[in-house]
């Protein structure tokens, strides 16, 4: 699961996210990927993203709107995330730190609590 930054849908746009998904699939053709578009609490944006072809949306708004969006997603064969799952934020790490944090995160699903999802590896300061 590749998750856009929290509540980033308005800034990134669904087309950018779809292009990211296409690029990742070309780069890693054997990977089983889902790219989710984080819409925060913006129901209209989540609905628009689903209609525009987003393969998955994350919506953290009111439950009544989430239920409707979940129905739309199901009807379109898309994935709907009503809460933001734990995610590894690689943006604060150097390329070397990103690789190590990603390996730790992916290689140890049961021990993800040992990896700080915002910073990376335990004891690793931001930017390293």
mmCIF file of the C-alpha atoms, coordinates in Angstrom:
data_MODEL
# 
_entry.id   MODEL 
# 
loop_
_atom_site.group_PDB 
_atom_site.id 
_atom_site.type_symbol 
_atom_site.label_atom_id 
_atom_site.label_alt_id 
_atom_site.label_comp_id 
_atom_site.label_asym_id 
_atom_site.label_entity_id 
_atom_site.label_seq_id 
_atom_site.pdbx_PDB_ins_code 
_atom_site.Cartn_x 
_atom_site.Cartn_y 
_atom_site.Cartn_z 
_atom_site.occupancy 
_atom_site.B_iso_or_equiv 
_atom_site.pdbx_formal_charge 
_atom_site.auth_seq_id 
_atom_site.auth_comp_id 
_atom_site.auth_asym_id 
_atom_site.auth_atom_id 
_atom_site.pdbx_PDB_model_num 
ATOM 1   C CA . UNK A 1 1   ? 0.000   0.000  0.000   1.00 0.00 ? 1   UNK A CA 1 
ATOM 2   C CA . UNK A 1 2   ? 1.400   3.347  -1.076  1.00 0.00 ? 2   UNK A CA 1 
ATOM 3   C CA . UNK A 1 3   ? -0.444  6.112  0.751   1.00 0.00 ? 3   UNK A CA 1 
ATOM 4   C CA . UNK A 1 4   ? -0.234  9.761  -0.249  1.00 0.00 ? 4   UNK A CA 1 
ATOM 5   C CA . UNK A 1 5   ? 0.622   12.193 2.559   1.00 0.00 ? 5   UNK A CA 1 
ATOM 6   C CA . UNK A 1 6   ? -2.122  12.845 5.075   1.00 0.00 ? 6   UNK A CA 1 
ATOM 7   C CA . UNK A 1 7   ? -4.948  15.019 3.716   1.00 0.00 ? 7   UNK A CA 1 
ATOM 8   C CA . UNK A 1 8   ? -2.942  15.704 0.546   1.00 0.00 ? 8   UNK A CA 1 
ATOM 9   C CA . UNK A 1 9   ? -5.629  15.091 -2.057  1.00 0.00 ? 9   UNK A CA 1 
ATOM 10  C CA . UNK A 1 10  ? -6.404  18.756 -2.707  1.00 0.00 ? 10  UNK A CA 1 
ATOM 11  C CA . UNK A 1 11  ? -2.735  19.614 -3.181  1.00 0.00 ? 11  UNK A CA 1 
ATOM 12  C CA . UNK A 1 12  ? -1.685  16.580 -5.256  1.00 0.00 ? 12  UNK A CA 1 
ATOM 13  C CA . UNK A 1 13  ? -4.736  15.905 -7.375  1.00 0.00 ? 13  UNK A CA 1 
ATOM 14  C CA . UNK A 1 14  ? -6.021  12.523 -8.467  1.00 0.00 ? 14  UNK A CA 1 
ATOM 15  C CA . UNK A 1 15  ? -4.237  12.599 -11.831 1.00 0.00 ? 15  UNK A CA 1 
ATOM 16  C CA . UNK A 1 16  ? -0.837  13.019 -10.150 1.00 0.00 ? 16  UNK A CA 1 
ATOM 17  C CA . UNK A 1 17  ? -1.603  10.073 -7.885  1.00 0.00 ? 17  UNK A CA 1 
ATOM 18  C CA . UNK A 1 18  ? -2.698  7.933  -10.832 1.00 0.00 ? 18  UNK A CA 1 
ATOM 19  C CA . UNK A 1 19  ? 0.502   8.800  -12.687 1.00 0.00 ? 19  UNK A CA 1 
ATOM 20  C CA . UNK A 1 20  ? 2.516   7.850  -9.595  1.00 0.00 ? 20  UNK A CA 1 
ATOM 21  C CA . UNK A 1 21  ? 0.753   4.473  -9.551  1.00 0.00 ? 21  UNK A CA 1 
ATOM 22  C CA . UNK A 1 22  ? 1.424   3.945  -13.268 1.00 0.00 ? 22  UNK A CA 1 
ATOM 23  C CA . UNK A 1 23  ? 5.098   4.882  -12.840 1.00 0.00 ? 23  UNK A CA 1 
ATOM 24  C CA . UNK A 1 24  ? 5.534   2.491  -9.904  1.00 0.00 ? 24  UNK A CA 1 
ATOM 25  C CA . UNK A 1 25  ? 3.919   -0.336 -11.851 1.00 0.00 ? 25  UNK A CA 1 
ATOM 26  C CA . UNK A 1 26  ? 6.261   0.265  -14.802 1.00 0.00 ? 26  UNK A CA 1 
ATOM 27  C CA . UNK A 1 27  ? 9.269   0.455  -12.476 1.00 0.00 ? 27  UNK A CA 1 
ATOM 28  C CA . UNK A 1 28  ? 8.265   -2.609 -10.417 1.00 0.00 ? 28  UNK A CA 1 
ATOM 29  C CA . UNK A 1 29  ? 6.111   -4.772 -12.710 1.00 0.00 ? 29  UNK A CA 1 
ATOM 30  C CA . UNK A 1 30  ? 6.026   -7.735 -10.308 1.00 0.00 ? 30  UNK A CA 1 
ATOM 31  C CA . UNK A 1 31  ? 4.948   -5.725 -7.264  1.00 0.00 ? 31  UNK A CA 1 
ATOM 32  C CA . UNK A 1 32  ? 1.426   -6.046 -5.910  1.00 0.00 ? 32  UNK A CA 1 
ATOM 33  C CA . UNK A 1 33  ? 0.644   -2.355 -5.340  1.00 0.00 ? 33  UNK A CA 1 
ATOM 34  C CA . UNK A 1 34  ? -2.320  -0.317 -4.212  1.00 0.00 ? 34  UNK A CA 1 
ATOM 35  C CA . UNK A 1 35  ? -1.911  3.453  -4.310  1.00 0.00 ? 35  UNK A CA 1 
ATOM 36  C CA . UNK A 1 36  ? -4.341  5.203  -1.955  1.00 0.00 ? 36  UNK A CA 1 
ATOM 37  C CA . UNK A 1 37  ? -5.322  8.846  -2.246  1.00 0.00 ? 37  UNK A CA 1 
ATOM 38  C CA . UNK A 1 38  ? -5.713  10.477 1.209   1.00 0.00 ? 38  UNK A CA 1 
ATOM 39  C CA . UNK A 1 39  ? -8.677  12.862 1.081   1.00 0.00 ? 39  UNK A CA 1 
ATOM 40  C CA . UNK A 1 40  ? -8.786  13.630 4.802   1.00 0.00 ? 40  UNK A CA 1 
ATOM 41  C CA . UNK A 1 41  ? -12.337 14.620 5.716   1.00 0.00 ? 41  UNK A CA 1 
ATOM 42  C CA . UNK A 1 42  ? -13.254 15.949 2.252   1.00 0.00 ? 42  UNK A CA 1 
ATOM 43  C CA . UNK A 1 43  ? -16.120 13.747 1.074   1.00 0.00 ? 43  UNK A CA 1 
ATOM 44  C CA . UNK A 1 44  ? -16.612 15.566 -2.241  1.00 0.00 ? 44  UNK A CA 1 
ATOM 45  C CA . UNK A 1 45  ? -12.935 15.133 -3.092  1.00 0.00 ? 45  UNK A CA 1 
ATOM 46  C CA . UNK A 1 46  ? -13.026 11.429 -2.190  1.00 0.00 ? 46  UNK A CA 1 
ATOM 47  C CA . UNK A 1 47  ? -16.126 10.948 -4.345  1.00 0.00 ? 47  UNK A CA 1 
ATOM 48  C CA . UNK A 1 48  ? -14.527 12.833 -7.239  1.00 0.00 ? 48  UNK A CA 1 
ATOM 49  C CA . UNK A 1 49  ? -11.352 10.753 -6.927  1.00 0.00 ? 49  UNK A CA 1 
ATOM 50  C CA . UNK A 1 50  ? -13.318 7.495  -7.026  1.00 0.00 ? 50  UNK A CA 1 
ATOM 51  C CA . UNK A 1 51  ? -15.275 8.644  -10.090 1.00 0.00 ? 51  UNK A CA 1 
ATOM 52  C CA . UNK A 1 52  ? -12.032 9.774  -11.776 1.00 0.00 ? 52  UNK A CA 1 
ATOM 53  C CA . UNK A 1 53  ? -10.548 6.296  -11.393 1.00 0.00 ? 53  UNK A CA 1 
ATOM 54  C CA . UNK A 1 54  ? -8.537  6.401  -8.168  1.00 0.00 ? 54  UNK A CA 1 
ATOM 55  C CA . UNK A 1 55  ? -7.934  2.783  -7.203  1.00 0.00 ? 55  UNK A CA 1 
ATOM 56  C CA . UNK A 1 56  ? -8.207  3.553  -3.485  1.00 0.00 ? 56  UNK A CA 1 
ATOM 57  C CA . UNK A 1 57  ? -9.162  6.467  -1.264  1.00 0.00 ? 57  UNK A CA 1 
ATOM 58  C CA . UNK A 1 58  ? -8.646  7.144  2.408   1.00 0.00 ? 58  UNK A CA 1 
ATOM 59  C CA . UNK A 1 59  ? -11.441 9.218  3.964   1.00 0.00 ? 59  UNK A CA 1 
ATOM 60  C CA . UNK A 1 60  ? -11.393 10.094 7.664   1.00 0.00 ? 60  UNK A CA 1 
ATOM 61  C CA . UNK A 1 61  ? -14.532 12.218 7.820   1.00 0.00 ? 61  UNK A CA 1 
ATOM 62  C CA . UNK A 1 62  ? -17.962 11.613 9.343   1.00 0.00 ? 62  UNK A CA 1 
ATOM 63  C CA . UNK A 1 63  ? -19.254 8.044  9.436   1.00 0.00 ? 63  UNK A CA 1 
ATOM 64  C CA . UNK A 1 64  ? -22.449 8.801  7.506   1.00 0.00 ? 64  UNK A CA 1 
ATOM 65  C CA . UNK A 1 65  ? -20.409 10.143 4.586   1.00 0.00 ? 65  UNK A CA 1 
ATOM 66  C CA . UNK A 1 66  ? -17.916 7.301  4.901   1.00 0.00 ? 66  UNK A CA 1 
ATOM 67  C CA . UNK A 1 67  ? -20.719 4.760  4.484   1.00 0.00 ? 67  UNK A CA 1 
ATOM 68  C CA . UNK A 1 68  ? -21.872 6.419  1.259   1.00 0.00 ? 68  UNK A CA 1 
ATOM 69  C CA . UNK A 1 69  ? -18.339 6.622  -0.078  1.00 0.00 ? 69  UNK A CA 1 
ATOM 70  C CA . UNK A 1 70  ? -17.736 2.977  0.805   1.00 0.00 ? 70  UNK A CA 1 
ATOM 71  C CA . UNK A 1 71  ? -20.796 2.054  -1.274  1.00 0.00 ? 71  UNK A CA 1 
ATOM 72  C CA . UNK A 1 72  ? -19.532 4.100  -4.238  1.00 0.00 ? 72  UNK A CA 1 
ATOM 73  C CA . UNK A 1 73  ? -16.090 2.501  -3.953  1.00 0.00 ? 73  UNK A CA 1 
ATOM 74  C CA . UNK A 1 74  ? -17.586 -1.001 -3.805  1.00 0.00 ? 74  UNK A CA 1 
ATOM 75  C CA . UNK A 1 75  ? -19.803 -0.326 -6.839  1.00 0.00 ? 75  UNK A CA 1 
ATOM 76  C CA . UNK A 1 76  ? -16.747 0.827  -8.803  1.00 0.00 ? 76  UNK A CA 1 
ATOM 77  C CA . UNK A 1 77  ? -14.517 -2.023 -7.613  1.00 0.00 ? 77  UNK A CA 1 
ATOM 78  C CA . UNK A 1 78  ? -12.252 0.374  -5.728  1.00 0.00 ? 78  UNK A CA 1 
ATOM 79  C CA . UNK A 1 79  ? -10.710 0.194  -2.249  1.00 0.00 ? 79  UNK A CA 1 
ATOM 80  C CA . UNK A 1 80  ? -12.074 2.424  0.511   1.00 0.00 ? 80  UNK A CA 1 
ATOM 81  C CA . UNK A 1 81  ? -10.088 3.100  3.705   1.00 0.00 ? 81  UNK A CA 1 
ATOM 82  C CA . UNK A 1 82  ? -12.217 4.669  6.482   1.00 0.00 ? 82  UNK A CA 1 
ATOM 83  C CA . UNK A 1 83  ? -9.160  5.276  8.661   1.00 0.00 ? 83  UNK A CA 1 
ATOM 84  C CA . UNK A 1 84  ? -5.579  6.093  7.812   1.00 0.00 ? 84  UNK A CA 1 
ATOM 85  C CA . UNK A 1 85  ? -3.471  2.952  8.290   1.00 0.00 ? 85  UNK A CA 1 
ATOM 86  C CA . UNK A 1 86  ? 0.005   3.083  9.818   1.00 0.00 ? 86  UNK A CA 1 
ATOM 87  C CA . UNK A 1 87  ? 2.412   4.401  7.218   1.00 0.00 ? 87  UNK A CA 1 
ATOM 88  C CA . UNK A 1 88  ? 6.144   4.857  6.915   1.00 0.00 ? 88  UNK A CA 1 
ATOM 89  C CA . UNK A 1 89  ? 6.928   8.500  6.103   1.00 0.00 ? 89  UNK A CA 1 
ATOM 90  C CA . UNK A 1 90  ? 10.152  8.497  4.093   1.00 0.00 ? 90  UNK A CA 1 
ATOM 91  C CA . UNK A 1 91  ? 10.121  12.215 3.326   1.00 0.00 ? 91  UNK A CA 1 
ATOM 92  C CA . UNK A 1 92  ? 12.185  13.119 6.391   1.00 0.00 ? 92  UNK A CA 1 
ATOM 93  C CA . UNK A 1 93  ? 15.020  10.715 5.654   1.00 0.00 ? 93  UNK A CA 1 
ATOM 94  C CA . UNK A 1 94  ? 18.049  10.813 3.400   1.00 0.00 ? 94  UNK A CA 1 
ATOM 95  C CA . UNK A 1 95  ? 18.092  8.306  0.509   1.00 0.00 ? 95  UNK A CA 1 
ATOM 96  C CA . UNK A 1 96  ? 20.329  5.988  2.568   1.00 0.00 ? 96  UNK A CA 1 
ATOM 97  C CA . UNK A 1 97  ? 18.019  6.246  5.563   1.00 0.00 ? 97  UNK A CA 1 
ATOM 98  C CA . UNK A 1 98  ? 14.972  5.657  3.351   1.00 0.00 ? 98  UNK A CA 1 
ATOM 99  C CA . UNK A 1 99  ? 16.307  2.372  2.068   1.00 0.00 ? 99  UNK A CA 1 
ATOM 100 C CA . UNK A 1 100 ? 17.092  1.069  5.557   1.00 0.00 ? 100 UNK A CA 1 
ATOM 101 C CA . UNK A 1 101 ? 13.744  2.233  6.986   1.00 0.00 ? 101 UNK A CA 1 
ATOM 102 C CA . UNK A 1 102 ? 11.801  0.716  4.074   1.00 0.00 ? 102 UNK A CA 1 
ATOM 103 C CA . UNK A 1 103 ? 13.611  -2.612 4.444   1.00 0.00 ? 103 UNK A CA 1 
ATOM 104 C CA . UNK A 1 104 ? 12.881  -2.653 8.178   1.00 0.00 ? 104 UNK A CA 1 
ATOM 105 C CA . UNK A 1 105 ? 9.211   -1.714 7.613   1.00 0.00 ? 105 UNK A CA 1 
ATOM 106 C CA . UNK A 1 106 ? 8.560   -4.169 4.780   1.00 0.00 ? 106 UNK A CA 1 
ATOM 107 C CA . UNK A 1 107 ? 10.701  -6.986 6.116   1.00 0.00 ? 107 UNK A CA 1 
ATOM 108 C CA . UNK A 1 108 ? 9.174   -7.081 9.572   1.00 0.00 ? 108 UNK A CA 1 
ATOM 109 C CA . UNK A 1 109 ? 5.374   -6.614 9.411   1.00 0.00 ? 109 UNK A CA 1 
ATOM 110 C CA . UNK A 1 110 ? 4.836   -8.035 12.900  1.00 0.00 ? 110 UNK A CA 1 
ATOM 111 C CA . UNK A 1 111 ? 7.488   -5.761 14.402  1.00 0.00 ? 111 UNK A CA 1 
ATOM 112 C CA . UNK A 1 112 ? 6.466   -2.490 12.792  1.00 0.00 ? 112 UNK A CA 1 
ATOM 113 C CA . UNK A 1 113 ? 6.065   -0.985 16.232  1.00 0.00 ? 113 UNK A CA 1 
ATOM 114 C CA . UNK A 1 114 ? 9.871   -1.144 16.382  1.00 0.00 ? 114 UNK A CA 1 
ATOM 115 C CA . UNK A 1 115 ? 10.092  1.265  13.432  1.00 0.00 ? 115 UNK A CA 1 
ATOM 116 C CA . UNK A 1 116 ? 8.914   4.827  13.979  1.00 0.00 ? 116 UNK A CA 1 
ATOM 117 C CA . UNK A 1 117 ? 6.470   5.412  11.103  1.00 0.00 ? 117 UNK A CA 1 
ATOM 118 C CA . UNK A 1 118 ? 7.266   9.125  11.002  1.00 0.00 ? 118 UNK A CA 1 
ATOM 119 C CA . UNK A 1 119 ? 11.035  9.105  11.411  1.00 0.00 ? 119 UNK A CA 1 
ATOM 120 C CA . UNK A 1 120 ? 12.145  5.661  10.264  1.00 0.00 ? 120 UNK A CA 1 
ATOM 121 C CA . UNK A 1 121 ? 14.454  3.395  12.179  1.00 0.00 ? 121 UNK A CA 1 
ATOM 122 C CA . UNK A 1 122 ? 14.654  3.457  15.981  1.00 0.00 ? 122 UNK A CA 1 
ATOM 123 C CA . UNK A 1 123 ? 17.156  6.061  17.112  1.00 0.00 ? 123 UNK A CA 1 
ATOM 124 C CA . UNK A 1 124 ? 17.506  7.525  13.628  1.00 0.00 ? 124 UNK A CA 1 
ATOM 125 C CA . UNK A 1 125 ? 17.299  11.321 13.685  1.00 0.00 ? 125 UNK A CA 1 
ATOM 126 C CA . UNK A 1 126 ? 15.305  13.005 10.920  1.00 0.00 ? 126 UNK A CA 1 
ATOM 127 C CA . UNK A 1 127 ? 17.318  13.545 7.743   1.00 0.00 ? 127 UNK A CA 1 
ATOM 128 C CA . UNK A 1 128 ? 19.544  10.484 8.186   1.00 0.00 ? 128 UNK A CA 1 
# 
